[in-house]
C-alpha cells in the first residue's frame, strides 16, 4: 500500500473513493458533515497537483428502487461545493453516456461526483459483491485510484478494492490519519490504557471486546451493553435492552478488568419520568448510567494515559439520557491523555455535544475502526 504523497499525481485524472455515507434526515438535510470536512485535505492536495477529480461514494443501503430517493448523493455534492467554495458537477448516474461525456469534458481542477455507488446494488449487488467488470469500468475513467474512504475499508467492494486491481493505487490523507491514530492504540498504548464500551450492538462487537480486554488495563462498560454484562452476573436488569445471544460469551470473559455501572437512570415503558436507582426493578428500563457510576468511571479515566471509547453511555437520542455520555466527554476534555473515539453513534455524540476538538482523534469509521482494533487486516488498506 502506497501513501498519496509517494505517488506522482501531477496533471492526472484521479478517482477518489471517499466516504460520504453521512446521516441525512427526512428533509434530505445532512445532519453531520464531519466525513465531508475530513475529506477536504486529499481533495485540496489533488487540486494543488492540477488533477481532474472524480469522486465515488456510497450512501446508506440501497435495496429497493424507492431507496434511491433518500440516498442520492446530490445533497452531498452541494455541501461539498459549499465547503470547497468551488463547483462540483454531480452526475446522477453511476455509468453510461452522461458519465462518459462529463468526464471527457473535464478540465484540470474540475471535480465530478458520480451518483451513489450502491445504486449498482439494485443490479445484482454489483457494488457490494465487488463485481470486477463494474470496477474495471470505473477504473477506465481515470489514471490513478486514491482510497480515502476509511469507513468502508473493512469491506471489499467494487468502488474500493475492485478499482485498485486496475489502476495504480494509494491511500489518501484521511485513511492515513486514521491509521496513524488507531494503530498505536492497539499496538503500543501508553498505560494505563482504558477502554470505554457502550452502545447497543454487542453481538457485532464481540471480537473487538475480546481483543480489547486482552490489551486494556481497565474496561468501563456502560450503555445498553452494561445490561448484558449485569445479567450475565445474574443481576436484575428489568426491561433493559439485553443481547441474549451474547450472554454466554460475556459469561466466558475474564471479569477482572471490567468495571460495571453501580447505579442507573431508569424509566418505565412509555414514560418520560426518570429515577436514579442502584438496583433495577423488574418493570424498569435502564437508559443511562447514574451519577455514582459517572464518578466511578471518572476515577479510572483520571488515572489513564490512553483512552479508547466506543458506544454512548445511554439512549442519547432522547436528551434526557445524554447526561452520562456528556459527563464523560467533559471529564476526558480536561485530561492530558491520548483519547480516541470510534463508532458511528459515539462519534456523532462527541461532535454534536461540541467536544470534537478536545479529543486526540475522532474516527470517521464505525465498523472499520472496530475491525482494525480487533487486529484484522482491512481489505481496503491492503490495496
Ligand atoms: P456506535 O455506533 O458508536 O458503535 P452503537 O451503534 O453500538 O454505537 O450504539 C448506539 C446506540 O445504543 C444508540 O442508538 C443508543 O440509543 C443505544 N443505547 C445506548 N445505551 C442504551 C440503553 N441503555 N438502552 C437502549 N439503547 C441504548
Ligand atoms: Mg451505531
PDB file of N, CA and C in Angstrom, residues 297-345:
ATOM      1  N   UNK A 297     -16.437   5.971  36.959  1.00  0.00           N
ATOM      2  CA  UNK A 297     -15.749   5.946  35.669  1.00  0.00           C
ATOM      3  C   UNK A 297     -14.701   7.062  35.612  1.00  0.00           C
ATOM      4  N   UNK A 298     -15.074   8.229  36.156  1.00  0.00           N
ATOM      5  CA  UNK A 298     -14.136   9.362  36.164  1.00  0.00           C
ATOM      6  C   UNK A 298     -12.838   8.976  36.884  1.00  0.00           C
ATOM      7  N   UNK A 299     -12.969   8.263  38.008  1.00  0.00           N
ATOM      8  CA  UNK A 299     -11.776   7.929  38.788  1.00  0.00           C
ATOM      9  C   UNK A 299     -10.824   7.047  37.979  1.00  0.00           C
ATOM     10  N   UNK A 300     -11.352   6.194  37.115  1.00  0.00           N
ATOM     11  CA  UNK A 300     -10.476   5.371  36.263  1.00  0.00           C
ATOM     12  C   UNK A 300      -9.892   6.196  35.119  1.00  0.00           C
ATOM     13  N   UNK A 301     -10.710   7.074  34.555  1.00  0.00           N
ATOM     14  CA  UNK A 301     -10.224   7.889  33.422  1.00  0.00           C
ATOM     15  C   UNK A 301      -9.097   8.796  33.887  1.00  0.00           C
ATOM     16  N   UNK A 302      -9.220   9.298  35.122  1.00  0.00           N
ATOM     17  CA  UNK A 302      -8.200  10.220  35.620  1.00  0.00           C
ATOM     18  C   UNK A 302      -6.849   9.563  35.832  1.00  0.00           C
ATOM     19  N   UNK A 303      -6.827   8.247  36.004  1.00  0.00           N
ATOM     20  CA  UNK A 303      -5.508   7.622  36.153  1.00  0.00           C
ATOM     21  C   UNK A 303      -5.013   7.001  34.843  1.00  0.00           C
ATOM     22  N   UNK A 304      -5.691   7.285  33.730  1.00  0.00           N
ATOM     23  CA  UNK A 304      -5.308   6.680  32.441  1.00  0.00           C
ATOM     24  C   UNK A 304      -4.391   7.584  31.638  1.00  0.00           C
ATOM     25  N   UNK A 305      -3.622   6.953  30.747  1.00  0.00           N
ATOM     26  CA  UNK A 305      -2.800   7.720  29.799  1.00  0.00           C
ATOM     27  C   UNK A 305      -3.357   7.595  28.372  1.00  0.00           C
ATOM     28  N   UNK A 306      -4.076   6.494  28.124  1.00  0.00           N
ATOM     29  CA  UNK A 306      -4.702   6.295  26.814  1.00  0.00           C
ATOM     30  C   UNK A 306      -6.147   5.869  27.037  1.00  0.00           C
ATOM     31  N   UNK A 307      -7.062   6.490  26.251  1.00  0.00           N
ATOM     32  CA  UNK A 307      -8.485   6.136  26.373  1.00  0.00           C
ATOM     33  C   UNK A 307      -9.043   5.852  24.985  1.00  0.00           C
ATOM     34  N   UNK A 308      -9.675   4.713  24.829  1.00  0.00           N
ATOM     35  CA  UNK A 308     -10.428   4.456  23.604  1.00  0.00           C
ATOM     36  C   UNK A 308     -11.891   4.283  23.990  1.00  0.00           C
ATOM     37  N   UNK A 309     -12.759   4.964  23.230  1.00  0.00           N
ATOM     38  CA  UNK A 309     -14.177   4.965  23.570  1.00  0.00           C
ATOM     39  C   UNK A 309     -15.024   4.520  22.389  1.00  0.00           C
ATOM     40  N   UNK A 310     -15.812   3.483  22.610  1.00  0.00           N
ATOM     41  CA  UNK A 310     -16.810   3.091  21.615  1.00  0.00           C
ATOM     42  C   UNK A 310     -18.161   2.858  22.288  1.00  0.00           C
ATOM     43  N   UNK A 311     -19.155   3.587  21.813  1.00  0.00           N
ATOM     44  CA  UNK A 311     -20.521   3.351  22.263  1.00  0.00           C
ATOM     45  C   UNK A 311     -20.980   4.338  23.325  1.00  0.00           C
ATOM     46  N   UNK A 312     -22.100   5.040  23.064  1.00  0.00           N
ATOM     47  CA  UNK A 312     -22.635   6.007  24.033  1.00  0.00           C
ATOM     48  C   UNK A 312     -23.059   5.339  25.340  1.00  0.00           C
ATOM     49  N   UNK A 313     -23.083   6.123  26.415  1.00  0.00           N
ATOM     50  CA  UNK A 313     -23.401   5.608  27.752  1.00  0.00           C
ATOM     51  C   UNK A 313     -24.898   5.449  27.987  1.00  0.00           C
ATOM     52  N   UNK A 314     -25.705   6.007  27.091  1.00  0.00           N
ATOM     53  CA  UNK A 314     -27.150   5.901  27.292  1.00  0.00           C
ATOM     54  C   UNK A 314     -27.910   6.062  25.983  1.00  0.00           C
ATOM     55  N   UNK A 315     -29.230   6.049  26.128  1.00  0.00           N
ATOM     56  CA  UNK A 315     -30.127   6.208  24.975  1.00  0.00           C
ATOM     57  C   UNK A 315     -30.135   7.699  24.640  1.00  0.00           C
ATOM     58  N   UNK A 316     -29.025   8.137  23.984  1.00  0.00           N
ATOM     59  CA  UNK A 316     -28.754   9.571  23.854  1.00  0.00           C
ATOM     60  C   UNK A 316     -29.689  10.285  22.875  1.00  0.00           C
ATOM     61  N   UNK A 317     -30.388   9.509  22.024  1.00  0.00           N
ATOM     62  CA  UNK A 317     -31.297  10.149  21.059  1.00  0.00           C
ATOM     63  C   UNK A 317     -32.357  10.972  21.797  1.00  0.00           C
ATOM     64  N   UNK A 318     -32.670  10.578  23.032  1.00  0.00           N
ATOM     65  CA  UNK A 318     -33.537  11.389  23.888  1.00  0.00           C
ATOM     66  C   UNK A 318     -32.628  12.193  24.833  1.00  0.00           C
ATOM     67  N   UNK A 319     -32.713  13.538  24.764  1.00  0.00           N
ATOM     68  CA  UNK A 319     -31.780  14.369  25.543  1.00  0.00           C
ATOM     69  C   UNK A 319     -31.773  14.067  27.047  1.00  0.00           C
ATOM     70  N   UNK A 320     -32.868  13.515  27.560  1.00  0.00           N
ATOM     71  CA  UNK A 320     -32.922  13.180  28.994  1.00  0.00           C
ATOM     72  C   UNK A 320     -31.831  12.165  29.354  1.00  0.00           C
ATOM     73  N   UNK A 321     -31.441  11.353  28.373  1.00  0.00           N
ATOM     74  CA  UNK A 321     -30.489  10.273  28.671  1.00  0.00           C
ATOM     75  C   UNK A 321     -29.095  10.535  28.090  1.00  0.00           C
ATOM     76  N   UNK A 322     -28.775  11.822  27.926  1.00  0.00           N
ATOM     77  CA  UNK A 322     -27.451  12.175  27.386  1.00  0.00           C
ATOM     78  C   UNK A 322     -26.420  12.459  28.466  1.00  0.00           C
ATOM     79  N   UNK A 323     -26.903  12.590  29.731  1.00  0.00           N
ATOM     80  CA  UNK A 323     -26.008  13.109  30.775  1.00  0.00           C
ATOM     81  C   UNK A 323     -24.732  12.291  30.952  1.00  0.00           C
ATOM     82  N   UNK A 324     -24.867  10.959  30.966  1.00  0.00           N
ATOM     83  CA  UNK A 324     -23.698  10.100  31.196  1.00  0.00           C
ATOM     84  C   UNK A 324     -22.651  10.300  30.115  1.00  0.00           C
ATOM     85  N   UNK A 325     -23.095  10.324  28.865  1.00  0.00           N
ATOM     86  CA  UNK A 325     -22.188  10.480  27.727  1.00  0.00           C
ATOM     87  C   UNK A 325     -21.523  11.860  27.780  1.00  0.00           C
ATOM     88  N   UNK A 326     -22.335  12.882  28.072  1.00  0.00           N
ATOM     89  CA  UNK A 326     -21.805  14.253  28.144  1.00  0.00           C
ATOM     90  C   UNK A 326     -20.777  14.389  29.262  1.00  0.00           C
ATOM     91  N   UNK A 327     -21.098  13.766  30.379  1.00  0.00           N
ATOM     92  CA  UNK A 327     -20.215  13.861  31.545  1.00  0.00           C
ATOM     93  C   UNK A 327     -18.839  13.273  31.208  1.00  0.00           C
ATOM     94  N   UNK A 328     -18.832  12.122  30.551  1.00  0.00           N
ATOM     95  CA  UNK A 328     -17.538  11.510  30.213  1.00  0.00           C
ATOM     96  C   UNK A 328     -16.779  12.379  29.201  1.00  0.00           C
ATOM     97  N   UNK A 329     -17.504  12.996  28.264  1.00  0.00           N
ATOM     98  CA  UNK A 329     -16.857  13.943  27.319  1.00  0.00           C
ATOM     99  C   UNK A 329     -16.171  15.044  28.110  1.00  0.00           C
ATOM    100  N   UNK A 330     -16.899  15.588  29.082  1.00  0.00           N
ATOM    101  CA  UNK A 330     -16.390  16.701  29.875  1.00  0.00           C
ATOM    102  C   UNK A 330     -15.142  16.267  30.663  1.00  0.00           C
ATOM    103  N   UNK A 331     -15.215  15.102  31.275  1.00  0.00           N
ATOM    104  CA  UNK A 331     -14.068  14.591  32.053  1.00  0.00           C
ATOM    105  C   UNK A 331     -12.851  14.426  31.137  1.00  0.00           C
ATOM    106  N   UNK A 332     -13.045  13.762  30.010  1.00  0.00           N
ATOM    107  CA  UNK A 332     -11.911  13.483  29.113  1.00  0.00           C
ATOM    108  C   UNK A 332     -11.343  14.785  28.555  1.00  0.00           C
ATOM    109  N   UNK A 333     -12.219  15.756  28.297  1.00  0.00           N
ATOM    110  CA  UNK A 333     -11.755  17.019  27.701  1.00  0.00           C
ATOM    111  C   UNK A 333     -10.760  17.741  28.615  1.00  0.00           C
ATOM    112  N   UNK A 334     -10.780  17.436  29.902  1.00  0.00           N
ATOM    113  CA  UNK A 334      -9.898  18.124  30.847  1.00  0.00           C
ATOM    114  C   UNK A 334      -8.621  17.343  31.116  1.00  0.00           C
ATOM    115  N   UNK A 335      -8.483  16.147  30.538  1.00  0.00           N
ATOM    116  CA  UNK A 335      -7.331  15.299  30.858  1.00  0.00           C
ATOM    117  C   UNK A 335      -6.235  15.428  29.815  1.00  0.00           C
ATOM    118  N   UNK A 336      -4.999  15.227  30.260  1.00  0.00           N
ATOM    119  CA  UNK A 336      -3.869  15.235  29.344  1.00  0.00           C
ATOM    120  C   UNK A 336      -3.576  13.783  28.946  1.00  0.00           C
ATOM    121  N   UNK A 337      -4.389  13.273  28.009  1.00  0.00           N
ATOM    122  CA  UNK A 337      -4.289  11.855  27.617  1.00  0.00           C
ATOM    123  C   UNK A 337      -4.414  11.737  26.103  1.00  0.00           C
ATOM    124  N   UNK A 338      -4.077  10.555  25.571  1.00  0.00           N
ATOM    125  CA  UNK A 338      -4.429  10.240  24.193  1.00  0.00           C
ATOM    126  C   UNK A 338      -5.847   9.690  24.230  1.00  0.00           C
ATOM    127  N   UNK A 339      -6.749  10.366  23.540  1.00  0.00           N
ATOM    128  CA  UNK A 339      -8.151   9.950  23.601  1.00  0.00           C
ATOM    129  C   UNK A 339      -8.695   9.757  22.195  1.00  0.00           C
ATOM    130  N   UNK A 340      -9.191   8.562  21.931  1.00  0.00           N
ATOM    131  CA  UNK A 340      -9.689   8.242  20.592  1.00  0.00           C
ATOM    132  C   UNK A 340     -11.114   7.711  20.698  1.00  0.00           C
ATOM    133  N   UNK A 341     -11.974   8.210  19.815  1.00  0.00           N
ATOM    134  CA  UNK A 341     -13.360   7.761  19.770  1.00  0.00           C
ATOM    135  C   UNK A 341     -13.595   7.054  18.437  1.00  0.00           C
ATOM    136  N   UNK A 342     -14.204   5.871  18.476  1.00  0.00           N
ATOM    137  CA  UNK A 342     -14.532   5.160  17.238  1.00  0.00           C
ATOM    138  C   UNK A 342     -15.935   4.621  17.330  1.00  0.00           C
ATOM    139  N   UNK A 343     -16.687   4.694  16.236  1.00  0.00           N
ATOM    140  CA  UNK A 343     -18.080   4.222  16.256  1.00  0.00           C
ATOM    141  C   UNK A 343     -18.977   5.327  15.754  1.00  0.00           C
ATOM    142  N   UNK A 344     -19.922   4.974  14.891  1.00  0.00           N
ATOM    143  CA  UNK A 344     -20.771   5.986  14.253  1.00  0.00           C
ATOM    144  C   UNK A 344     -21.517   6.838  15.266  1.00  0.00           C
ATOM    145  N   UNK A 345     -22.253   6.190  16.185  1.00  0.00           N
ATOM    146  CA  UNK A 345     -23.037   6.951  17.160  1.00  0.00           C
ATOM    147  C   UNK A 345     -22.142   7.671  18.154  1.00  0.00           C
TER     148      UNK A 345
END
